[in-house]
C-alpha positions in Angstrom: 155.8 35.8 -98.6 154.0 38.0 -101.2 150.7 37.7 -99.3 152.3 38.7 -96.1 154.0 41.7 -97.7 150.7 42.8 -99.4 148.8 42.5 -96.2 151.4 44.5 -94.3 151.4 47.2 -97.1 147.6 47.5 -96.9 147.7 48.1 -93.1 150.6 50.5 -93.3 149.0 52.6 -96.1 145.6 52.6 -94.2 147.3 53.9 -91.0 149.6 56.4 -92.7 146.7 58.0 -94.6 143.9 57.9 -92.0 145.7 58.8 -88.8 147.1 62.2 -90.0 143.7 63.1 -91.4 142.0 62.2 -88.2 144.6 64.2 -86.2 144.1 67.3 -88.3 140.4 67.1 -87.8 141.0 66.8 -84.0 139.6 63.2 -83.8 142.8 61.6 -82.4 144.9 58.7 -83.6 142.7 56.0 -82.1 139.6 57.0 -84.1 141.9 57.3 -87.2 143.1 53.7 -86.8 139.5 52.5 -86.2 138.3 54.2 -89.3 141.2 52.9 -91.3 140.2 49.4 -90.3 136.6 49.9 -91.3 137.8 51.3 -94.7 140.0 48.4 -95.5 137.5 45.8 -94.2 136.0 45.0 -97.6 139.5 44.5 -99.1 140.5 42.1 -96.3 137.3 40.2 -96.8 138.0 39.9 -100.5 141.5 38.5 -99.7 139.9 36.1 -97.0 142.2 37.5 -94.3 141.8 36.0 -90.8 141.3 39.2 -88.8 141.1 37.3 -85.5 144.5 35.8 -85.9 146.0 39.2 -86.7 144.3 40.7 -83.7 145.9 38.1 -81.4 149.3 39.3 -82.6 148.3 42.9 -82.4 147.2 42.4 -78.8 150.9 42.4 -78.0 150.7 46.2 -78.4 148.3 46.3 -75.3 150.8 44.1 -73.4 153.7 46.4 -74.3 151.7 49.4 -73.3 151.0 47.9 -69.9 154.7 47.1 -69.5 155.6 50.7 -70.2 153.0 51.9 -67.8 154.4 49.6 -65.2 157.9 51.1 -65.7 156.5 54.5 -64.7 155.2 53.2 -61.4 157.5 51.9 -58.6 155.9 49.9 -55.8 155.6 52.9 -53.6 153.6 54.8 -56.1 151.5 51.7 -56.8 150.8 51.4 -53.1 149.6 55.0 -53.0 146.8 54.0 -55.5 145.5 51.2 -53.3 142.3 53.0 -52.2 141.5 53.9 -55.8 142.3 50.3 -57.0 140.0 48.7 -54.4 137.3 51.4 -54.1 137.0 52.9 -57.5 138.2 49.9 -59.5 136.3 47.2 -57.5 133.2 49.4 -57.2 133.1 50.2 -60.9 133.3 46.5 -61.9 130.8 45.3 -59.3 128.2 48.1 -59.8 128.4 48.0 -63.6 128.1 44.2 -63.7 125.0 44.3 -61.4 123.3 47.1 -63.4 123.9 45.3 -66.7 122.7 42.1 -65.2 119.5 43.8 -64.1 118.9 45.2 -67.6 119.7 41.8 -69.1 117.1 40.1 -67.0 114.6 42.7 -68.0 115.3 41.7 -71.6 114.4 38.1 -70.7 118.0 36.8 -70.4 118.7 34.0 -67.9 120.3 35.4 -64.7 123.5 33.5 -65.1 123.9 34.7 -68.7 123.0 38.2 -67.6 125.6 38.2 -64.9 128.3 36.9 -67.3 127.4 39.7 -69.8 127.6 42.2 -67.0 131.1 41.1 -66.0 132.3 41.1 -69.7 130.9 44.6 -70.4 132.1 46.1 -67.1 135.7 46.1 -68.4 136.9 49.1 -70.3 139.5 49.5 -73.0 143.0 49.9 -71.6 144.5 50.5 -75.0 142.1 53.3 -76.1 141.9 55.1 -72.7 145.6 55.2 -71.9 146.6 56.0 -75.4 144.1 58.9 -75.7 144.9 60.3 -72.2 148.6 60.2 -72.9 148.1 62.0 -76.3 146.0 64.7 -74.7 148.3 65.2 -71.8 145.6 64.2 -69.3 147.3 61.2 -67.8 148.6 63.2 -64.8 145.2 64.8 -64.0 143.1 63.5 -61.2 140.6 62.1 -63.7 143.4 60.5 -65.6 145.0 58.9 -62.6 141.6 57.6 -61.4 140.9 56.2 -64.8 144.3 54.4 -64.7 143.6 53.0 -61.3 140.3 51.5 -62.5 141.9 50.1 -65.6 144.6 48.4 -63.5 141.9 47.1 -61.1 140.1 45.6 -64.1 143.2 43.8 -65.3 143.5 42.3 -61.9 139.9 41.3 -61.6 140.0 39.5 -64.9 141.7 36.6 -63.1 138.7 35.9 -60.7 136.3 36.5 -63.6 138.0 33.8 -65.6 137.7 31.4 -62.7 134.0 32.4 -62.0 132.5 32.3 -65.5 132.5 28.5 -65.9 130.3 28.3 -62.7 127.6 30.2 -64.7 127.2 27.5 -67.4 123.5 26.7 -68.3 122.2 23.2 -68.9 120.9 23.9 -72.4 124.2 25.4 -73.6 126.2 22.6 -71.9 124.3 20.0 -74.0 124.9 22.0 -77.2 128.5 22.5 -76.4 129.1 18.8 -75.7 127.7 17.9 -79.1 129.9 20.5 -80.7 133.0 19.3 -78.8 132.4 15.7 -80.0 132.4 17.0 -83.6 135.5 19.0 -83.0 137.3 16.1 -81.5 136.4 13.9 -84.4 138.0 16.4 -86.8 141.3 16.0 -84.9 141.4 19.4 -83.2 143.9 19.7 -80.4 143.9 22.1 -77.4 146.4 24.9 -77.1 149.5 24.4 -75.0 148.9 25.1 -71.3 150.7 24.3 -68.0 147.4 23.8 -66.3 146.1 20.9 -68.3 145.0 18.0 -66.1 146.1 19.7 -62.9 144.1 19.7 -59.7 142.9 22.9 -58.1 145.7 23.2 -55.5 148.3 22.4 -58.2 146.9 25.2 -60.4 147.2 27.6 -57.5 150.9 26.6 -56.9 151.7 26.9 -60.6 150.1 30.3 -60.8 151.9 31.6 -57.7 155.1 30.2 -59.1 154.7 32.0 -62.4 154.2 35.3 -60.6 157.2 34.6 -58.4 159.3 34.0 -61.5 158.3 37.3 -63.0 159.0 39.3 -59.8 162.2 37.5 -58.8 163.5 37.2 -62.3 162.8 40.9 -63.0 164.5 41.9 -59.8 167.6 39.7 -59.9 168.2 38.6 -63.5 167.5 41.6 -65.7 170.3 43.8 -64.5 173.1 41.2 -65.0 171.6 40.3 -68.4 171.5 43.9 -69.6 174.9 44.6 -68.1 176.2 41.7 -70.2 174.4 43.1 -73.3 175.8 46.6 -72.7 179.4 45.5 -73.2 178.6 45.1 -77.0 177.1 48.6 -77.1 174.8 47.6 -79.9 171.3 49.2 -79.7 169.6 46.4 -81.6 170.7 43.9 -78.9 169.0 46.0 -76.3 165.8 46.1 -78.4 165.9 42.4 -78.9 166.5 41.7 -75.2 163.7 44.0 -74.2 161.3 42.3 -76.5 162.5 38.9 -75.4 161.8 39.8 -71.8 158.3 41.1 -72.5 157.3 38.3 -74.9 158.7 35.7 -72.5 156.5 37.2 -69.7 153.5 37.2 -71.9 154.0 33.6 -72.9 154.4 32.5 -69.3 151.2 34.3 -68.2 149.3 32.8 -71.1 150.6 29.3 -70.3 149.3 29.5 -66.7 145.9 31.1 -67.7 146.7 34.7 -66.3 146.2 38.0 -68.0 149.3 38.8 -70.1 148.7 42.5 -69.7 148.7 42.1 -65.9 151.8 40.0 -66.0 153.8 42.4 -68.1 152.5 45.4 -66.0 153.9 43.6 -62.9 157.2 43.1 -64.7 157.3 46.8 -65.5 156.7 47.7 -61.9 159.5 45.4 -60.8 161.8 47.2 -63.3 160.6 50.7 -62.4 163.7 51.4 -60.4 166.1 49.6 -62.8 169.0 51.7 -64.2 167.9 50.4 -67.6 164.4 51.6 -67.3 164.6 54.5 -69.8 166.5 52.4 -72.3 163.8 49.8 -72.1 161.1 52.3 -72.6 162.7 54.0 -75.6 163.4 50.7 -77.3 159.9 49.2 -76.8 157.9 52.4 -77.5 158.0 52.2 -81.3 156.8 48.5 -81.3 154.0 49.4 -78.9 152.8 52.2 -81.1 152.8 50.2 -84.3 151.1 47.1 -82.7 148.5 49.3 -80.9 147.7 50.9 -84.3 147.3 47.5 -85.8 145.1 46.4 -82.9 142.8 49.3 -83.4 142.6 48.7 -87.1 141.7 45.0 -86.5 138.9 46.2 -84.2 137.5 48.4 -87.0 138.0 45.7 -89.6 136.4 43.0 -87.4 133.0 44.6 -87.3 130.3 42.3 -88.7 128.5 44.8 -90.9 125.9 42.3 -92.3 124.8 41.6 -88.7 125.0 45.2 -87.8 122.9 46.5 -90.6 120.3 43.7 -90.2 119.5 44.9 -86.7 121.2 48.3 -86.6 118.9 50.2 -84.2 118.8 47.5 -81.6 122.5 47.1 -81.6 123.1 50.9 -81.5 120.5 51.1 -78.7 122.3 48.5 -76.7 125.7 50.2 -77.2 124.4 53.7 -76.2 122.6 52.0 -73.2 125.8 50.4 -72.1 127.7 53.8 -72.4 125.0 55.6 -70.4 125.0 52.9 -67.7 128.8 53.1 -67.3 128.8 56.9 -67.3 126.1 57.0 -64.6 128.0 54.5 -62.5 131.3 56.3 -62.9 129.8 59.7 -62.1 128.4 58.3 -58.8 131.7 56.7 -57.9 133.5 59.9 -58.8 131.3 61.9 -56.4 131.8 59.3 -53.6 135.6 59.4 -54.1 135.7 63.3 -54.3 136.7 63.5 -58.0 135.7 67.1 -58.8 134.6 69.2 -61.7 135.8 68.3 -65.2 138.0 65.5 -63.8 134.8 63.6 -62.8 133.5 63.9 -66.3 136.8 62.9 -67.8 136.8 59.9 -65.5 133.3 58.9 -66.5 133.5 59.5 -70.3 137.0 57.9 -70.6 135.9 54.5 -69.2 132.4 54.4 -70.7 133.2 51.8 -73.4 133.6 48.1 -73.2 137.2 46.8 -73.5 139.3 44.7 -75.9 139.4 41.9 -73.3 135.7 41.6 -73.9 136.5 39.9 -77.2 138.5 37.2 -75.3 135.9 36.9 -72.5 133.0 36.5 -74.9 134.8 33.6 -76.7 135.5 32.2 -73.2 131.9 32.4 -72.2 130.8 30.6 -75.4 133.3 27.8 -74.9 132.1 27.3 -71.3 128.4 27.2 -72.2 127.5 30.5 -70.5 126.4 32.6 -73.5 125.1 31.4 -76.8 127.1 32.1 -80.0 124.2 34.2 -81.4 124.2 36.4 -78.3 128.0 36.7 -78.3 127.9 37.9 -81.9 125.6 40.7 -81.0 127.7 41.6 -77.9 130.9 41.6 -80.0 129.3 44.4 -82.1 128.3 46.3 -78.9 131.9 46.0 -77.7 133.4 47.2 -81.0 130.9 50.0 -81.5 131.4 51.3 -77.9 135.2 51.4 -78.6 134.5 53.2 -81.9 132.4 55.8 -80.1 135.0 56.5 -77.4 137.0 59.1 -79.3 133.7 60.9 -79.8 133.3 61.0 -76.0 136.7 62.5 -75.6 135.8 65.2 -78.2 132.7 65.9 -76.2 134.9 66.4 -73.2 137.4 68.6 -75.0 134.8 70.8 -76.8 131.9 71.0 -74.4 132.8 69.9 -70.8 136.4 71.1 -70.3 135.7 74.7 -71.4 132.8 75.0 -68.9 135.3 74.2 -66.1 138.2 76.3 -67.6 138.0 78.8 -64.7 137.5 76.3 -62.0 141.1 75.8 -60.8 140.1 73.1 -58.3 138.7 70.9 -61.0 141.7 71.2 -63.3 144.3 70.6 -60.6 147.0 68.2 -61.6 148.7 65.8 -59.3 152.3 66.8 -58.4 154.7 65.5 -61.0 157.2 62.9 -59.8 160.4 64.5 -58.7 162.5 62.3 -61.0 160.7 63.9 -64.0 161.6 67.5 -63.1 165.4 67.4 -63.5 167.3 65.5 -66.1 171.1 65.2 -65.9 172.9 64.0 -69.0 176.1 62.4 -67.9 177.1 60.9 -64.5 180.9 61.4 -64.6 182.9 63.7 -62.3 180.7 66.7 -63.2 177.2 65.1 -63.4 177.6 62.9 -60.3 178.7 65.9 -58.2 175.7 68.0 -59.5 173.3 65.1 -58.7 174.8 64.8 -55.2 174.3 68.5 -54.5 170.7 68.4 -55.7 169.8 65.3 -53.8 171.2 66.7 -50.5 168.8 69.6 -51.0 166.0 67.0 -51.6 165.8 67.6 -55.4 165.6 64.2 -57.1 166.9 64.0 -60.7 167.0 61.5 -63.5 170.7 60.8 -64.4 171.5 59.2 -67.7 174.8 57.8 -68.8 176.0 55.4 -71.5 179.1 54.2 -69.7 178.1 50.9 -68.0 181.3 50.6 -66.0 180.8 54.1 -64.6 177.2 53.2 -63.8 178.3 50.1 -61.9 181.0 52.1 -59.9 178.5 54.7 -58.9 175.9 52.1 -57.9 178.4 50.8 -55.3 178.2 54.2 -53.6 174.4 54.3 -53.7 174.2 56.8 -56.6 171.0 56.1 -58.7 171.6 56.3 -62.4 169.9 55.1 -65.6 171.7 53.5 -68.6 171.3 55.0 -72.0 172.5 57.5 -74.6 171.2 60.8 -73.4 171.6 62.4 -76.9 168.9 60.2 -78.3 165.6 62.1 -78.6 163.5 59.0 -77.8 165.4 58.3 -74.6 165.1 61.9 -73.5 161.3 61.6 -74.1 161.3 58.4 -72.1 163.2 60.1 -69.3 160.4 62.7 -69.1 161.8 65.7 -70.9 158.2 66.8 -71.8 157.6 67.4 -68.1 161.0 68.5 -67.1 161.8 72.0 -65.8 165.6 71.7 -66.0 168.1 69.8 -68.2 171.7 69.7 -67.1 174.1 68.6 -69.9 177.3 67.3 -68.2 178.5 64.8 -70.8 182.2 64.9 -71.8 181.8 65.2 -75.5 181.6 68.8 -76.9 180.0 67.7 -80.2 177.3 65.7 -78.5 176.7 68.6 -76.1 176.1 70.9 -79.0 173.8 68.3 -80.6 171.7 68.1 -77.5 171.5 71.8 -77.1 170.4 72.3 -80.7 167.7 69.6 -80.4 166.3 70.8 -77.1 166.2 74.4 -78.0 164.4 73.6 -81.2 161.8 71.2 -79.6 161.6 72.5 -76.0 162.3 76.2 -76.2 160.9 76.9 -72.7 163.1 74.3 -71.0 165.9 75.7 -68.9 169.2 74.2 -70.1 172.5 74.3 -68.2 175.4 73.1 -70.4 178.9 72.2 -69.6 181.4 73.9 -71.9 185.0 72.8 -72.5 186.6 76.1 -73.7 185.7 79.5 -74.9 185.1 78.4 -78.5 182.6 75.7 -77.2 180.9 78.4 -75.2 180.3 80.5 -78.3 179.0 77.5 -80.2 176.5 76.7 -77.4 175.5 80.4 -77.3 174.9 80.4 -81.0 172.4 77.5 -80.7 170.4 79.3 -78.0 171.8 78.1 -74.7 172.1 81.0 -72.2 173.3 79.1 -69.0 176.8 77.9 -69.9 179.4 76.8 -67.4 183.0 76.5 -68.4 184.2 73.3 -66.7 187.7 74.8 -65.7 186.7 78.4 -65.2 185.7 78.3 -61.6 188.8 76.2 -60.6 191.0 78.7 -62.5 189.5 81.6 -60.5 190.1 79.7 -57.2 193.7 79.1 -58.3 194.1 82.8 -59.2 192.8 83.7 -55.7 195.3 81.4 -54.1 198.1 83.0 -56.2 197.1 86.4 -54.9 197.1 85.1 -51.3 200.5 83.5 -51.8 201.8 86.9 -52.9 200.8 88.4 -49.5 197.4 89.8 -50.5 194.6 89.3 -47.9 191.9 86.8 -48.6 189.2 89.5 -48.7 191.1 91.5 -51.3 192.0 88.4 -53.3 188.3 87.5 -53.5 187.3 91.0 -54.6 189.9 91.1 -57.4 189.0 87.6 -58.7 185.3 88.6 -58.7 186.1 91.8 -60.7 188.0 89.7 -63.2 185.1 87.1 -63.4 182.5 89.8 -64.1 184.8 91.4 -66.7 185.4 88.1 -68.5 181.7 87.1 -68.6 180.7 90.5 -70.0 183.4 90.3 -72.7 182.1 86.8 -73.7 178.6 88.1 -74.2 179.7 91.4 -75.9 181.7 89.6 -78.7 179.5 86.5 -79.0 177.7 87.7 -82.1 181.0 87.8 -84.0 181.5 84.1 -83.5 181.0 81.8 -86.5 179.9 78.3 -85.7 182.5 75.7 -86.8 185.3 78.3 -87.2 187.9 78.4 -84.4 188.0 81.9 -82.8 191.7 82.3 -83.7 190.8 81.9 -87.4 187.9 84.3 -87.3 189.3 87.8 -88.2 186.1 89.6 -87.4 186.0 88.0 -83.9 189.7 88.8 -83.3 189.2 92.4 -84.2 186.1 92.7 -82.0 187.8 91.1 -79.0 191.0 93.2 -79.4 189.0 96.4 -79.6 186.9 95.4 -76.5 190.1 94.5 -74.5 191.8 97.7 -75.5 188.9 99.7 -74.1 188.1 97.6 -71.0 191.5 96.3 -69.8 192.6 99.7 -68.6 189.4 100.0 -66.6 190.0 96.5 -65.2 193.5 97.3 -64.2 192.3 100.5 -62.4 189.7 98.5 -60.4 192.3 96.0 -59.4 194.8 98.6 -58.3 192.1 100.4 -56.3 191.3 97.2 -54.4 195.0 96.7 -53.7 195.4 100.3 -52.4 192.5 99.8 -50.0 193.4 99.4 -46.4 192.0 96.5 -44.5 189.9 98.9 -42.5 188.2 100.0 -45.7 
């Protein structure tokens, strides 16, 4: 217990100290975590910590990240990326693998070994690229979207790579591996649990298809009833536990059938992209993703074999830089072919120029299948780690040198249109929020509606109204719903205190966001005004005006005159609200505020005679006027 606590404390201190310093220097959080891992590496060696075991746990951060990415993509959006997935992604893996294979053969490596190395190094780091693009707000750019498409294609192509690599085994390494296996068997080593053990090829295929079907069908048909059952308790920790259970279960299933866990959870995320619990899932999982990704980056830094690195530093550095240059050249060519322009093409090339975290897994796999020798794999592990370590530097190169050169080129900095469901957020789907959402949707404006009442959500679903479950007053859920990119927030919840809380938070953190807030009475209006909201709708005001108009008509006044009189009163009332608002004291009812009462009485004494005169003038008009 003490050892585990000490180890956790070391990693937490390293991250807490290093990342803010790196952020202040403009280096980004990824480089901060990598440097933190390098700094604590001697300490971990002193305590004989198994870095590889910790890294296997930390890889869950990559899995969680892919799940969250999947939640942002519904199948329609994914289908729209098909040309980039096949052309950009497939082309990048194929061309990079062939280029690296050719260089490997020039360095006297056997062709099968060279091809395996090319396939391993063709993959890029999903964790670093997506994390950095998201931090820098570049994920929506053409370069960011193209990078994402390639990363997704790489996750998909891992499956055939795993199937193909054993076919590249060399006779010499097979003999050496057989001898090593005999020694391992004698020591009582047992293989890890797998559903594919001793199965024939056709059986493996059926099991694999079955696992994917379980993820897709289970995500589509089972998650909503499960979360609906959990929602009855209204305990946030149960949602967090259920979300983690779902992701970890999918990861375990993919591992047991020999598939990429990241690909499996990404698929699960896509299946749940239209789920009403999507934003709740995202906000609950995001903290775990961030912590585990940080731990993963630290293990990469701590796992660098410095004795081997320093013994042959220039050769390893040369191989790393050579790999980066080969990948940049390949990506620039593909970027030109697929019409990625200006700075976006450089962003695309520099972002994907490193080797990826899956390279650690594939290198171990190639060694165990007699494709690459252990000595070669040790050197390649350093190349993978160093290329990842240098990636933040490439992003700095883009930010400081390349992007400014294209600053005036509007075509190169063009961002893809933001999804409609990230432009408008409606908090509350009751009688007010649902009506507003319906009005907007009929005008083809699609909004993200959030409500914490599961029964109301179920009722609205029966009428085809799309909603998301969650507490809209939570900052993390607002972030998950896309408030950073939203142009409009409509607060229609039926709790005055929570409305004030939301307005206060949003005005402090998103001052440029237009907020429309539902108010319950005049005192609530003044509170919202005090916290910076300037578009406030009193929920009963318009209905009161309509009833007043009907009263005039019932008294024999024409509809036209009644409408004019009500409009005059409406303008008078709104102006009076603004003119006396600065006398309001937050938390003090207006009838207990002497200054406010005096200000309002004075205003009414001055303005009411004018209002009466206007009303009488309208009444005295003839219909011809």
